Amino acid sequence: MTTLAVNGMKREVQAPADTPLLYVLRNDLELSGPQFGCGMAQCGACSVLLNGKEVRSCITTLGSAAGKEITTLEGLSARWAQQKGLSGADAAKTLHPVQAAWIEEQTPLCGFCQNGMMIKATELLEHNASPTVSEIKDAFTSGISPHLCRCGSYTAIIQSVQRAAASMAKRSEA
Ligand code: FES
Ligand code: FES
């Protein structure tokens, strides 16, 4: 039995330690945010935050994730609420600014890649509150491999990151 900390909750999982975290999240814990794209760390569709760092859950083992804080797309709102110290009632009706920006910009086309895009955007904005376009492009194309979108939503993603950054800055002033 392995204990995981997923989206602020302890979850017990019965699976071999070398099981890909993606399989555990989707099949055992029924979290359908992370997607199976390539299964080889080449697309970013499966990304989650592990101790605040974006990782590809398709090549991250269950054993290596034990004892670390895992945040999936489903946990972004609660992550933001905790960071801002929102009460339980406010937290329940709050989206992470990244999620809100994605909706406002109508970023997704087919949507398959967008889990990883929002996870990457969250990681970026937690470390750089006001990234330039060049820094946004770097974030999405550096690392283990670029985040890929077969529908070509890259321009909308850049605009969405900028919108989320502006929204987060406004809320920090409030
Ligand atoms: S499914 Fe993990 S990077 Fe493509
Ligand atoms: S929106 Fe379709 S793959 Fe990115």
Tab-separated table of C-alpha atoms and ligand atoms in Angstrom:
chain	number	residue	atom	x	y	z
A	1	MET	CA	0.000	0.000	0.000
A	2	THR	CA	1.330	3.432	-0.945
A	3	THR	CA	0.075	6.670	0.578
A	4	LEU	CA	-0.120	9.655	-1.740
A	5	ALA	CA	-0.905	13.283	-0.938
A	6	VAL	CA	-3.153	14.327	-3.830
A	7	ASN	CA	-4.863	17.702	-3.987
A	8	GLY	CA	-4.540	18.138	-0.239
A	9	MET	CA	-5.894	14.700	0.675
A	10	LYS	CA	-4.188	11.478	1.734
A	11	ARG	CA	-5.027	8.653	-0.683
A	12	GLU	CA	-4.116	4.979	-0.257
A	13	VAL	CA	-3.192	3.084	-3.411
A	14	GLN	CA	-2.632	-0.621	-3.890
A	15	ALA	CA	-0.312	-0.907	-6.898
A	16	PRO	CA	3.312	-1.821	-7.662
A	17	ALA	CA	5.799	0.964	-6.933
A	18	ASP	CA	6.832	1.161	-10.599
A	19	THR	CA	3.284	1.868	-11.831
A	20	PRO	CA	3.159	5.152	-13.748
A	21	LEU	CA	1.601	7.846	-11.601
A	22	LEU	CA	-0.684	8.709	-14.533
A	23	TYR	CA	-2.312	5.270	-14.368
A	24	VAL	CA	-2.822	5.594	-10.628
A	25	LEU	CA	-4.348	9.049	-10.906
A	26	ARG	CA	-6.717	8.141	-13.713
A	27	ASN	CA	-7.576	4.519	-12.953
A	28	ASP	CA	-7.331	4.224	-9.166
A	29	LEU	CA	-8.167	7.748	-8.053
A	30	GLU	CA	-10.520	8.637	-10.928
A	31	LEU	CA	-8.838	11.962	-11.627
A	32	SER	CA	-9.359	12.512	-15.338
A	33	GLY	CA	-7.540	15.855	-15.691
A	34	PRO	CA	-4.160	14.359	-16.614
A	35	GLN	CA	-4.384	12.844	-20.104
A	36	PHE	CA	-2.554	9.951	-21.728
A	37	GLY	CA	-1.024	11.431	-24.865
A	38	CYS	CA	2.290	9.839	-25.813
A	39	GLY	CA	3.209	7.928	-22.649
A	40	MET	CA	6.851	8.846	-23.323
A	41	ALA	CA	7.284	12.329	-21.791
A	42	GLN	CA	7.055	13.878	-25.238
A	43	CYS	CA	3.799	15.882	-25.211
A	44	GLY	CA	2.926	17.214	-21.730
A	45	ALA	CA	-0.734	16.127	-21.712
A	46	CYS	CA	-0.222	14.119	-18.510
A	47	SER	CA	1.467	16.838	-16.450
A	48	VAL	CA	0.872	17.345	-12.749
A	49	LEU	CA	2.662	19.386	-10.087
A	50	LEU	CA	4.913	17.409	-7.763
A	51	ASN	CA	5.986	19.616	-4.856
A	52	GLY	CA	5.117	22.556	-7.106
A	53	LYS	CA	7.206	21.383	-10.055
A	54	GLU	CA	5.648	20.236	-13.304
A	55	VAL	CA	6.386	16.574	-14.028
A	56	ARG	CA	5.184	14.174	-16.667
A	57	SER	CA	3.080	11.681	-14.764
A	58	CYS	CA	3.400	9.089	-17.552
A	59	ILE	CA	7.058	8.529	-16.644
A	60	THR	CA	6.836	9.310	-12.924
A	61	THR	CA	6.491	6.186	-10.823
A	62	LEU	CA	4.049	5.762	-7.990
A	63	GLY	CA	6.957	5.031	-5.667
A	64	SER	CA	8.775	8.253	-6.509
A	65	ALA	CA	5.639	10.337	-5.895
A	66	ALA	CA	5.014	8.933	-2.402
A	67	GLY	CA	5.508	11.521	0.324
A	68	LYS	CA	5.350	14.429	-2.120
A	69	GLU	CA	2.533	16.903	-2.704
A	70	ILE	CA	0.718	16.095	-5.937
A	71	THR	CA	-1.562	18.683	-7.542
A	72	THR	CA	-3.672	17.772	-10.545
A	73	LEU	CA	-5.895	19.992	-12.645
A	74	GLU	CA	-8.730	19.108	-10.261
A	75	GLY	CA	-6.741	20.571	-7.355
A	76	LEU	CA	-5.762	23.926	-8.864
A	77	SER	CA	-8.687	25.833	-7.322
A	78	ALA	CA	-7.961	24.501	-3.846
A	79	ARG	CA	-4.258	25.241	-4.321
A	80	TRP	CA	-5.078	28.861	-5.149
A	81	ALA	CA	-7.592	29.126	-2.302
A	82	GLN	CA	-5.001	27.871	0.155
A	83	GLN	CA	-2.343	30.240	-1.177
A	84	LYS	CA	-4.744	33.179	-0.808
A	85	GLY	CA	-6.099	32.031	2.579
A	86	LEU	CA	-9.704	31.868	1.338
A	87	SER	CA	-12.395	30.474	3.607
A	88	GLY	CA	-13.998	27.126	2.776
A	89	ALA	CA	-17.125	28.761	1.338
A	90	ASP	CA	-15.161	31.162	-0.884
A	91	ALA	CA	-12.759	28.426	-1.916
A	92	ALA	CA	-15.609	26.227	-3.142
A	93	LYS	CA	-16.714	28.825	-5.673
A	94	THR	CA	-13.263	30.002	-6.753
A	95	LEU	CA	-11.387	28.987	-9.872
A	96	HIS	CA	-7.639	29.262	-10.101
A	97	PRO	CA	-6.880	32.414	-12.161
A	98	VAL	CA	-5.233	30.161	-14.741
A	99	GLN	CA	-8.463	28.194	-15.160
A	100	ALA	CA	-10.512	31.407	-15.291
A	101	ALA	CA	-8.193	32.907	-17.928
A	102	TRP	CA	-8.443	29.746	-20.024
A	103	ILE	CA	-12.229	30.056	-19.974
A	104	GLU	CA	-12.258	33.792	-20.663
A	105	GLU	CA	-9.846	33.452	-23.595
A	106	GLN	CA	-11.672	30.333	-24.852
A	107	THR	CA	-8.247	28.749	-25.186
A	108	PRO	CA	-9.002	25.049	-25.774
A	109	LEU	CA	-9.818	23.727	-29.218
A	110	CYS	CA	-10.137	19.944	-28.871
A	111	GLY	CA	-8.856	20.412	-25.316
A	112	PHE	CA	-6.707	17.305	-25.096
A	113	CYS	CA	-3.439	19.092	-24.343
A	114	GLN	CA	-4.877	21.767	-22.098
A	115	ASN	CA	-4.403	19.951	-18.797
A	116	GLY	CA	-0.652	20.149	-19.266
A	117	MET	CA	-0.823	23.719	-20.509
A	118	MET	CA	-2.654	24.891	-17.374
A	119	ILE	CA	-0.350	22.935	-15.082
A	120	LYS	CA	2.688	24.462	-16.813
A	121	ALA	CA	1.167	27.949	-16.629
A	122	THR	CA	0.537	27.519	-12.898
A	123	GLU	CA	4.111	26.414	-12.273
A	124	LEU	CA	5.428	29.362	-14.288
A	125	LEU	CA	3.269	32.000	-12.576
A	126	GLU	CA	4.126	30.713	-9.102
A	127	HIS	CA	7.775	31.497	-9.870
A	128	ASN	CA	7.454	34.457	-12.218
A	129	ALA	CA	4.438	36.664	-11.584
A	130	SER	CA	4.853	38.719	-14.744
A	131	PRO	CA	6.524	36.686	-17.480
A	132	THR	CA	7.376	38.201	-20.852
A	133	VAL	CA	6.181	36.518	-24.032
A	134	SER	CA	9.680	35.165	-24.495
A	135	GLU	CA	9.695	33.737	-20.950
A	136	ILE	CA	6.284	32.139	-21.543
A	137	LYS	CA	7.535	30.534	-24.745
A	138	ASP	CA	10.664	29.328	-22.950
A	139	ALA	CA	8.620	27.785	-20.140
A	140	PHE	CA	6.450	25.803	-22.528
A	141	THR	CA	9.292	24.655	-24.760
A	142	SER	CA	12.090	23.942	-22.293
A	143	GLY	CA	12.350	21.088	-19.852
A	144	ILE	CA	12.054	17.439	-20.730
A	145	SER	CA	10.198	18.250	-23.977
A	146	PRO	CA	7.967	21.044	-25.351
A	147	HIS	CA	4.257	21.026	-24.520
A	148	LEU	CA	2.560	20.070	-27.769
A	149	CYS	CA	-0.827	21.161	-29.104
A	150	ARG	CA	-1.928	19.496	-32.304
A	151	CYS	CA	-4.684	22.100	-32.705
A	152	GLY	CA	-2.218	24.997	-32.676
A	153	SER	CA	-3.623	26.925	-29.712
A	154	TYR	CA	-0.199	28.375	-28.858
A	155	THR	CA	-1.093	32.039	-29.388
A	156	ALA	CA	-4.191	31.690	-27.226
A	157	ILE	CA	-2.124	29.993	-24.534
A	158	ILE	CA	0.310	32.922	-24.401
A	159	GLN	CA	-2.605	35.363	-24.141
A	160	SER	CA	-4.188	33.241	-21.418
A	161	VAL	CA	-1.000	33.174	-19.354
A	162	GLN	CA	-0.793	36.959	-19.628
A	163	ARG	CA	-4.443	37.304	-18.595
A	164	ALA	CA	-3.903	35.005	-15.621
A	165	ALA	CA	-0.795	36.951	-14.583
A	166	ALA	CA	-2.731	40.242	-14.688
A	167	SER	CA	-5.560	38.736	-12.678
A	168	MET	CA	-3.212	37.316	-10.063
A	169	ALA	CA	-1.422	40.676	-9.745
A	170	LYS	CA	-4.773	42.441	-9.240
A	171	ARG	CA	-5.813	39.997	-6.543
A	172	SER	CA	-2.453	40.403	-4.779
A	173	GLU	CA	-3.072	44.158	-4.552
A	174	ALA	CA	-6.609	43.660	-3.198
B	1	FES	S1	1.490	11.435	-21.988
B	1	FES	FE1	3.044	12.089	-20.680
B	1	FES	S2	4.190	13.507	-21.834
B	1	FES	FE2	2.759	12.682	-23.252
B	2	FES	S1	-6.378	21.978	-28.055
B	2	FES	FE1	-6.313	20.157	-29.249
B	2	FES	S2	-4.334	19.329	-28.876
B	2	FES	FE2	-4.303	21.266	-27.944
